[in-house]
Phi, psi and omega in degrees: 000322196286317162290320191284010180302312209273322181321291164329268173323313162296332182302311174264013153286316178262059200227292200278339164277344176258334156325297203278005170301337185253072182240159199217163176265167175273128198245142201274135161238149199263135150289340140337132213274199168265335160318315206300321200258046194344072164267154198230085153220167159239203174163111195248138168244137191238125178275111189265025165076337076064301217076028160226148177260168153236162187229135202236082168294110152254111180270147208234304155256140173284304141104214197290030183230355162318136291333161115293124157319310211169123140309106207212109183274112181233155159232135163288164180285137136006286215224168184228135200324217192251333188257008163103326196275151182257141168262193148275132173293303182193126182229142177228182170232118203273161175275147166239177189208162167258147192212093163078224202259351203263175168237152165214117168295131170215153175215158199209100225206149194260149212300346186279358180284298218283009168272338169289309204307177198173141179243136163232148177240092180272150187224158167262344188222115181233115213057035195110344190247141148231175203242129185274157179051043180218144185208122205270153167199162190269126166249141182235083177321132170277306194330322183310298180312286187319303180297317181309315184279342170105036198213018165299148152344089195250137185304161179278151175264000000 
């Protein structure tokens, strides 16, 4: 009798502990230019005549974004599902390595991707503060980097 007393209540207790292992943070994208959040970064795009680019993130200041967290390479879908929201086609956590006083990040991505593409540079802390299960990030549109070098998409003749 005693056990079966007991069922119930464990049952929802580990109902409401494994719920909350999967809890994720919510993550913010800053409108704030890059001047704004004073980051020191570039990103040069190399066409290898291919169909494919490579894209060179160098980051030189984190600037109001100490630490960074995570590098974050994405292409969004196209189209949006059937219920109106957009997935990622693909997102990865690009690696970075030191060259100097800077981290520099490449990806190698064939060029109708990299016209999609978008880099966020994500943090838990912004000016110092954190937030628990939140989290910010910088998006870096690649489609600019691509016009600026003169390697965007040109109409067919």
């Amino acid at each position: 009798m005693f056990n079966r007393k007991l069922h119930l209540p464990l049952l929802a207790f580990s109902v409401i502990a494994l719920a909350a292992c999967f809890a994720w943070a919510e993550g913010f994208g800053l409108g704030e230019s890059k001047e704004e959040l004073e980051l020191k970064y570039d990103v040069k795009v190399t066409d290898h005549g291919t169909g494919r680019v490579t894209i060179v993130l160098t980051l030189e200041d984190e600037g109001r974004l100490t630490p960074l967290t995570d590098i974050q390479f994405g292409i969004p879908a196209e189209k949006p599902n059937e219920r109106g929201s957009y997935y990622s086609d693909l997102s990865v956590s690009l690696a970075t390595r030191k060259e100097g006083n800077k981290r520099v990040a490449r990806v190698h991505v064939l060029k109708e991707l990299a016209e999609r593409a978008e880099i966020h540079l994500s943090t838990r802390h912004l000016d110092g503060k954190a937030e628990p299960l939140t989290y910010y990030f910088h998006e870096i549109p690649i489609a600019k980097y691509l016009k600026e070098s003169g390697q965007s998409k040109k109409p067919a003749k």
